[in-house]
Amino acid sequence: MSLMSESAMATPRSNTNWLLLLLKARTFVALLLVLAFFSVMAPNFLSTANAILVSKHVAINAFLAIGMTFVIITGGIDLSVGSVVGLTSMVAGWLVLNGIDVGLGWSIQFNTFEIAALVCLAGIFVGWINGILITRFNVAPFIATLGMLYVARGAALLFSGGRTFPNLNGNPEYGSHTFPLIGTGNFLGLPVMIWMLIAVALGASYIASRTPLGRQIYATGGNERGAALSGVRVNRVKMFVYMFAGLMAAIVGLIIASQLRAAHPATGEFFELNAIAAAVLGGTSMSGGRGRIVGTIIGAFVIGILSDGLVMMGVSSFWQMVVKGLVIIAAVVIDQAQSRLQARVALAQEVALSK
Amino acid sequence: MTLARKNGEAHPIGLTIRGATKVYPGTVALKDVDFDIRMGAVNVLVGENGAGKSTLMKVIAGVETLTSGEININGRPVTFRTKDDAVTNGIGIVFQELDLFPDMSVSENVFMAREPLRFGIDIDQALVEERTRELMQRLEQDIDPDTTLGHLRIGQQQVVEIAKALAQDAKILILDEPTSALSAAEVEVLFRIIDELKAQGVGIVYISHRLEELIRVGDYITVLRDGEITGSRSMEGVDIPWIVQAMIGGKSKDFSQFIAHEFGKEVFRAEDIALPKMGGGFMVDHVSLTVRAGEILGLYGLMGAGRSEFLECIMAQHPEAKGRFFVDDAELREKHVSGRIARGIALVPEDRKRDGLVQIMSVRENITLSSLSQFTTVFHLNLRKEVARAAEFIKRMTVKVASPGNPISSLSGGNQQKVVIGKALMTGPKVLLMDEPSRGIDVGAKAEIYHKMRDLAAEGIGIIFVTSDLEEVLALSDRIIVMADGRISGEFGKNAKAADVIAAATPANARSRNKDLVS
């Protein structure tokens, strides 16, 4: 009798486990589906050249999405990253063209590495302001970064009076002639920016899963009060995630300025929304405490492949937007189903234990 | 019994509950409870935390349904599936924590979600205000219906909550600890309102921990202990010793035996801690105390006595607090929780869900959250070490969990509490602060936690624990400090008398008000 009931129990449970596994890997499943779909539907989709092209498109969004993931895990949001991309690309353009004017007819010129470092500092600085507003002045993250969205965009426009900085080819005399290589150069057959993405993604995953800081980022988002009472320096954690998001935006600004060999103040409009979409698609919970870097990167690839693939199929950009929106909504609906199922499975385990 | 029957003629029974049993997973909250509510009278319900008072009230208010048993109104059986069912049957409840909307006007609050409409769409504002004004007249309160609720004093807000219940034609009004946040003058107003409602034939259920107050306001008293009725009679002839006896009873819960051990030297000292209250006065009013190694210090008092706030001050949660703390004679100057933890202080907070745990994280991640630095070299977290240490503490705390990777929310309350304590212990504290460590957990887990506290004390940890459970504080403490109104109002040794402890816990204003009633 007991044997029978046990085997009867086992079947539904292993079914739920399979379903749970499938739901957990849903972003990956979605990635395989879009890959398979476009390999069949779009000619030349599966070529190496195309793969690299798509990856380059994806990388831009993936950088921002990685930064965004950390912010969202703490329960916040950063709407300013798109504008910071614009601002930092203008900073890059200014530094390449003009250097820093110290007056008296002198100016300091920088080589590529120094330019990159300064641009990154600029991005981190904007993130620092966001963090200060949120932790010291208790401004809601949505509002603080919305304000920064306007301020940074305005500052980008003020840099050049709204004009583009053209011909950012650098100057061999100053060592800045390598500037265009950031976005266009290759190393061991892969674009430099892809290597940068790999490095950043590995670093971010490491932070998330193998450092106390990562654990504290999750704890802050899961229960801020509880985390604070457990000794987590919640404000420091928040400062870090916004500064990190600023750094990611600066890297993107640098790459775009380098790719185009020009810096335009409108660069990066709506990038923040794509970044949020990639993070959410990758399973990051908007209420905080949950999300993974790997998921976010897969999410960025799903979105990127979807839009590039639809372009290659000749689908109108209007339909592209509709499809993208539907995919994001579907992702969250499935996400809710997964958390319900997961809670049920864990509860069943505990009940079984207490029997 | 005869007394009750004699009064019964004057006060008809409006609602009866027979054989009420309520089972939650792992614990029985009500066991075969019979309870009558008499109309035009104040029916007092008293018992310790976790005795089942609030479960019983939730059943009557339709928030929870009974596992077995029946409810009768005027002899007619009823079942309440939702709160609305109870409201239609004339039952109103004013919870301890007011559920009002501070940014809306008084009249909007009173008619929330039941606004009278014109043509089914347009709120009849004039009618809303007129009826609110009528209600305020009935309650003899001079509150303008247009006032924003948040601008009212807390006592007035409570009056609004009562008006809200009356606006739904409540014949039975349940007041859950209505005086815990009121000033002495406001309590007088509330008692006058209660008298008027009684005269109008409303049956009132009054829950409170302030025993003198119960004797003054009550007509009938029912005492609950561990989900069972231990006394039910007319208030005539009831005195505090009788209530205490019924509340605590002869049989004791499973408190673990004292492990005889010597106390060490002083590990913790608080000097003149003062935490100002908003709007004047002090939440914690210049409190000084010491704890020795291996000593369990029980901090007893009623809600709002400032006990939890005192613990929060130790944990650096109130930067505006004045005073000094010492651990091993060295002053605590750290401004952050992490710094205080490093100095050997750990807190088990009162509200597990809100303050103690990160619900979506796993058992392992929760239990190690305060001690991550133990597994970290520079910035690298050694996961293998973490897993091993988590397993060690799960075993040490006897947490029942299928896998340490399961989310903490899948555990029972008692096991969750063990994880919170485990988290505090992993930091290697010298002083352990526990705020209501046995709240909301079943009897078995309680006994385990008491036992654990004893063991820890024997190991030489100084423990300060806050409780509202009289039996617990008497049985578990080596020394008892009673707080009332933010001040230390009494200090007792191991063999303190229950009545003395209760008397010390009564706030000064209530004490002077009820001078003639206290024997």
CSV table of C-alpha atoms in Angstrom, one decimal, chain B residues 130-366:
chain,number,residue,atom,x,y,z
B,130,GLU,CA,-23.6,64.6,6.8
B,131,ARG,CA,-23.6,61.0,8.0
B,132,THR,CA,-20.0,61.3,9.2
B,133,ARG,CA,-21.0,64.4,11.2
B,134,GLU,CA,-23.9,62.5,12.7
B,135,LEU,CA,-21.6,59.6,13.7
B,136,MET,CA,-19.2,62.1,15.3
B,137,GLN,CA,-22.1,63.6,17.2
B,138,ARG,CA,-23.1,60.1,18.3
B,139,LEU,CA,-19.6,59.6,19.6
B,140,GLU,CA,-19.6,63.1,21.0
B,141,GLN,CA,-16.4,64.0,19.2
B,142,ASP,CA,-15.7,67.3,17.7
B,143,ILE,CA,-14.0,66.1,14.5
B,144,ASP,CA,-14.6,67.9,11.2
B,145,PRO,CA,-15.4,65.3,8.5
B,146,ASP,CA,-13.1,67.4,6.1
B,147,THR,CA,-10.0,67.1,8.2
B,148,THR,CA,-7.2,65.1,6.7
B,149,LEU,CA,-6.9,62.0,8.8
B,150,GLY,CA,-3.2,62.2,9.3
B,151,HIS,CA,-3.5,65.5,11.0
B,152,LEU,CA,-5.6,64.0,13.9
B,153,ARG,CA,-4.1,62.7,17.1
B,154,ILE,CA,-3.8,58.9,17.4
B,155,GLY,CA,-6.8,58.8,19.8
B,156,GLN,CA,-8.9,60.7,17.4
B,157,GLN,CA,-7.9,58.4,14.6
B,158,GLN,CA,-9.1,55.5,16.7
B,159,VAL,CA,-12.5,57.3,17.1
B,160,VAL,CA,-12.6,57.5,13.4
B,161,GLU,CA,-12.0,53.8,13.1
B,162,ILE,CA,-14.8,53.2,15.6
B,163,ALA,CA,-17.1,55.5,13.5
B,164,LYS,CA,-16.2,53.5,10.5
B,165,ALA,CA,-17.4,50.3,12.2
B,166,LEU,CA,-20.6,52.0,13.4
B,167,ALA,CA,-21.2,53.4,9.9
B,168,GLN,CA,-21.6,49.7,8.8
B,169,ASP,CA,-24.3,49.3,11.5
B,170,ALA,CA,-22.1,47.3,13.8
B,171,LYS,CA,-24.1,45.7,16.6
B,172,ILE,CA,-20.9,44.0,17.9
B,173,LEU,CA,-17.7,46.0,18.1
B,174,ILE,CA,-14.4,44.3,18.7
B,175,LEU,CA,-11.7,46.6,20.1
B,176,ASP,CA,-8.2,45.0,20.0
B,177,GLU,CA,-5.9,46.6,22.5
B,178,PRO,CA,-7.5,50.0,21.9
B,179,THR,CA,-5.6,51.9,24.6
B,180,SER,CA,-2.0,50.8,23.8
B,181,ALA,CA,-1.2,54.0,22.0
B,182,LEU,CA,-3.5,56.4,23.8
B,183,SER,CA,-2.8,59.1,26.4
B,184,ALA,CA,-4.6,59.0,29.7
B,185,ALA,CA,-7.0,61.7,28.6
B,186,GLU,CA,-7.8,59.9,25.4
B,187,VAL,CA,-8.4,56.7,27.3
B,188,GLU,CA,-11.0,58.6,29.3
B,189,VAL,CA,-12.7,59.7,26.1
B,190,LEU,CA,-12.6,56.1,24.8
B,191,PHE,CA,-14.2,54.8,28.0
B,192,ARG,CA,-17.0,57.4,27.7
B,193,ILE,CA,-17.6,56.3,24.1
B,194,ILE,CA,-17.8,52.7,25.3
B,195,ASP,CA,-20.3,53.6,27.9
B,196,GLU,CA,-22.5,55.3,25.4
B,197,LEU,CA,-22.3,52.5,22.9
B,198,LYS,CA,-23.2,50.1,25.7
B,199,ALA,CA,-26.3,52.2,26.5
B,200,GLN,CA,-27.2,52.0,22.8
B,201,GLY,CA,-27.2,48.2,23.1
B,202,VAL,CA,-23.9,47.6,21.2
B,203,GLY,CA,-22.1,44.5,22.3
B,204,ILE,CA,-18.4,45.2,22.8
B,205,VAL,CA,-15.5,42.8,22.9
B,206,TYR,CA,-12.5,44.4,24.6
B,207,ILE,CA,-9.1,42.9,24.3
B,208,SER,CA,-6.3,44.3,26.4
B,209,HIS,CA,-3.2,43.5,28.4
B,210,ARG,CA,-3.8,46.2,31.0
B,211,LEU,CA,-5.6,44.3,33.7
B,212,GLU,CA,-6.7,47.2,35.8
B,213,GLU,CA,-8.3,48.7,32.8
B,214,LEU,CA,-10.2,45.5,32.1
B,215,ILE,CA,-11.6,45.4,35.6
B,216,ARG,CA,-12.7,48.9,35.3
B,217,VAL,CA,-14.4,48.7,31.9
B,218,GLY,CA,-15.5,45.1,31.7
B,219,ASP,CA,-18.8,43.5,32.5
B,220,TYR,CA,-17.9,39.9,31.6
B,221,ILE,CA,-14.5,38.3,31.4
B,222,THR,CA,-13.2,35.4,29.4
B,223,VAL,CA,-9.6,34.2,29.8
B,224,LEU,CA,-7.8,32.2,27.2
B,225,ARG,CA,-4.6,30.1,27.7
B,226,ASP,CA,-3.0,28.2,24.9
B,227,GLY,CA,-6.2,28.2,22.9
B,228,GLU,CA,-8.4,27.0,25.7
B,229,ILE,CA,-10.9,28.9,27.9
B,230,THR,CA,-9.6,28.9,31.5
B,231,GLY,CA,-12.1,31.2,33.0
B,232,SER,CA,-15.3,32.8,32.0
B,233,ARG,CA,-17.6,34.8,34.4
B,234,SER,CA,-19.2,38.1,35.2
B,235,MET,CA,-16.7,40.8,36.2
B,236,GLU,CA,-18.2,41.1,39.7
B,237,GLY,CA,-15.7,40.0,42.2
B,238,VAL,CA,-12.9,39.5,39.7
B,239,ASP,CA,-9.5,40.9,40.8
B,240,ILE,CA,-6.1,40.9,39.4
B,241,PRO,CA,-4.8,37.8,41.2
B,242,TRP,CA,-7.8,35.8,39.8
B,243,ILE,CA,-7.0,37.0,36.2
B,244,VAL,CA,-3.3,36.2,36.6
B,245,GLN,CA,-4.1,32.8,37.9
B,246,ALA,CA,-6.4,32.1,35.0
B,247,MET,CA,-3.9,33.4,32.5
B,248,ILE,CA,-0.9,31.5,33.7
B,249,GLY,CA,-2.6,28.6,35.5
B,250,GLY,CA,-1.0,25.9,37.5
B,251,LYS,CA,0.6,23.8,34.8
B,252,SER,CA,3.8,25.2,33.3
B,253,LYS,CA,4.9,25.2,29.8
B,254,ASP,CA,8.0,23.1,29.0
B,255,PHE,CA,10.6,25.5,30.2
B,256,SER,CA,13.9,23.9,30.4
B,257,GLN,CA,15.5,23.5,33.8
B,258,PHE,CA,18.0,25.9,35.1
B,259,ILE,CA,21.5,24.8,34.4
B,260,ALA,CA,23.4,25.8,37.5
B,261,HIS,CA,26.4,27.9,36.5
B,262,GLU,CA,28.2,30.9,37.9
B,263,PHE,CA,27.8,34.2,36.2
B,264,GLY,CA,31.0,35.8,34.8
B,265,LYS,CA,32.0,39.4,35.0
B,266,GLU,CA,29.9,42.2,33.4
B,267,VAL,CA,29.9,41.9,29.6
B,268,PHE,CA,27.5,44.7,28.7
B,269,ARG,CA,26.5,48.0,30.2
B,270,ALA,CA,24.1,50.7,29.1
B,271,GLU,CA,24.4,54.1,30.6
B,272,ASP,CA,21.6,56.6,30.6
B,273,ILE,CA,20.1,55.7,27.2
B,274,ALA,CA,17.5,58.2,26.0
B,275,LEU,CA,15.6,58.1,22.8
B,276,PRO,CA,13.4,61.1,22.2
B,277,LYS,CA,9.9,60.5,21.0
B,278,MET,CA,8.3,62.5,18.2
B,279,GLY,CA,6.2,65.3,19.7
B,280,GLY,CA,8.1,65.4,23.0
B,281,GLY,CA,8.8,62.9,25.7
B,282,PHE,CA,11.0,59.8,25.4
B,283,MET,CA,10.5,56.4,23.9
B,284,VAL,CA,13.4,55.2,26.0
B,285,ASP,CA,13.7,57.3,29.1
B,286,HIS,CA,17.2,57.3,30.5
B,287,VAL,CA,17.7,53.6,30.9
B,288,SER,CA,20.8,52.1,32.5
B,289,LEU,CA,21.4,48.4,33.0
B,290,THR,CA,24.1,45.8,33.0
B,291,VAL,CA,24.4,42.2,32.0
B,292,ARG,CA,26.9,39.7,33.2
B,293,ALA,CA,28.4,36.8,31.2
B,294,GLY,CA,26.1,33.8,31.4
B,295,GLU,CA,23.2,35.8,32.7
B,296,ILE,CA,19.7,35.9,31.1
B,297,LEU,CA,18.1,39.2,31.6
B,298,GLY,CA,14.4,39.4,30.9
B,299,LEU,CA,13.0,42.7,29.8
B,300,TYR,CA,9.3,42.7,30.5
B,301,GLY,CA,6.7,45.3,29.7
B,302,LEU,CA,3.6,46.1,27.7
B,303,MET,CA,3.5,47.2,24.1
B,304,GLY,CA,5.0,50.6,23.6
B,305,ALA,CA,7.0,50.5,26.9
B,306,GLY,CA,10.2,51.1,24.9
B,307,ARG,CA,11.8,47.7,25.2
B,308,SER,CA,12.2,47.0,21.5
B,309,GLU,CA,13.4,50.6,20.9
B,310,PHE,CA,16.0,50.1,23.6
B,311,LEU,CA,17.3,47.0,21.8
B,312,GLU,CA,17.3,49.0,18.5
B,313,CYS,CA,19.4,51.7,20.2
B,314,ILE,CA,22.0,49.0,21.1
B,315,MET,CA,22.0,47.9,17.5
B,316,ALA,CA,22.6,51.5,16.2
B,317,GLN,CA,19.2,51.9,14.6
B,318,HIS,CA,18.5,55.3,16.2
B,319,PRO,CA,21.4,57.7,15.6
B,320,GLU,CA,19.5,60.4,17.5
B,321,ALA,CA,19.7,58.3,20.8
B,322,LYS,CA,21.8,59.6,23.6
B,323,GLY,CA,23.8,57.6,26.1
B,324,ARG,CA,26.6,55.1,26.1
B,325,PHE,CA,27.0,51.4,25.7
B,326,PHE,CA,29.9,49.3,26.9
B,327,VAL,CA,31.0,45.8,25.9
B,328,ASP,CA,33.7,44.4,28.2
B,329,ASP,CA,34.2,47.9,29.6
B,330,ALA,CA,35.0,49.3,26.2
B,331,GLU,CA,32.6,51.8,24.7
B,332,LEU,CA,30.6,51.0,21.6
B,333,ARG,CA,31.3,53.9,19.2
B,334,GLU,CA,30.6,52.1,16.0
B,335,LYS,CA,27.8,53.8,14.0
B,336,HIS,CA,26.9,50.8,11.9
B,337,VAL,CA,25.3,47.5,12.6
B,338,SER,CA,28.3,45.7,11.1
B,339,GLY,CA,30.6,47.4,13.5
B,340,ARG,CA,28.4,46.5,16.5
B,341,ILE,CA,28.2,42.9,15.3
B,342,ALA,CA,32.0,42.9,15.1
B,343,ARG,CA,32.1,44.0,18.7
B,344,GLY,CA,30.1,41.0,19.8
B,345,ILE,CA,26.5,42.1,19.8
B,346,ALA,CA,23.9,40.2,17.9
B,347,LEU,CA,20.1,40.9,17.5
B,348,VAL,CA,17.3,38.5,17.0
B,349,PRO,CA,14.6,40.9,15.9
B,350,GLU,CA,10.9,40.8,16.9
B,351,ASP,CA,9.5,40.7,13.4
B,352,ARG,CA,11.1,37.7,11.7
B,353,LYS,CA,9.5,38.5,8.3
B,354,ARG,CA,10.3,42.2,8.2
B,355,ASP,CA,13.6,42.4,10.0
B,356,GLY,CA,15.0,38.9,10.5
B,357,LEU,CA,15.1,37.2,7.2
B,358,VAL,CA,15.4,37.8,3.5
B,359,GLN,CA,12.5,35.7,2.3
B,360,ILE,CA,13.6,35.0,-1.2
B,361,MET,CA,17.0,33.9,-0.2
B,362,SER,CA,17.8,30.3,0.8
B,363,VAL,CA,18.2,29.0,4.3
B,364,ARG,CA,22.0,28.8,3.8
B,365,GLU,CA,22.3,32.4,2.5
B,366,ASN,CA,20.2,33.7,5.3
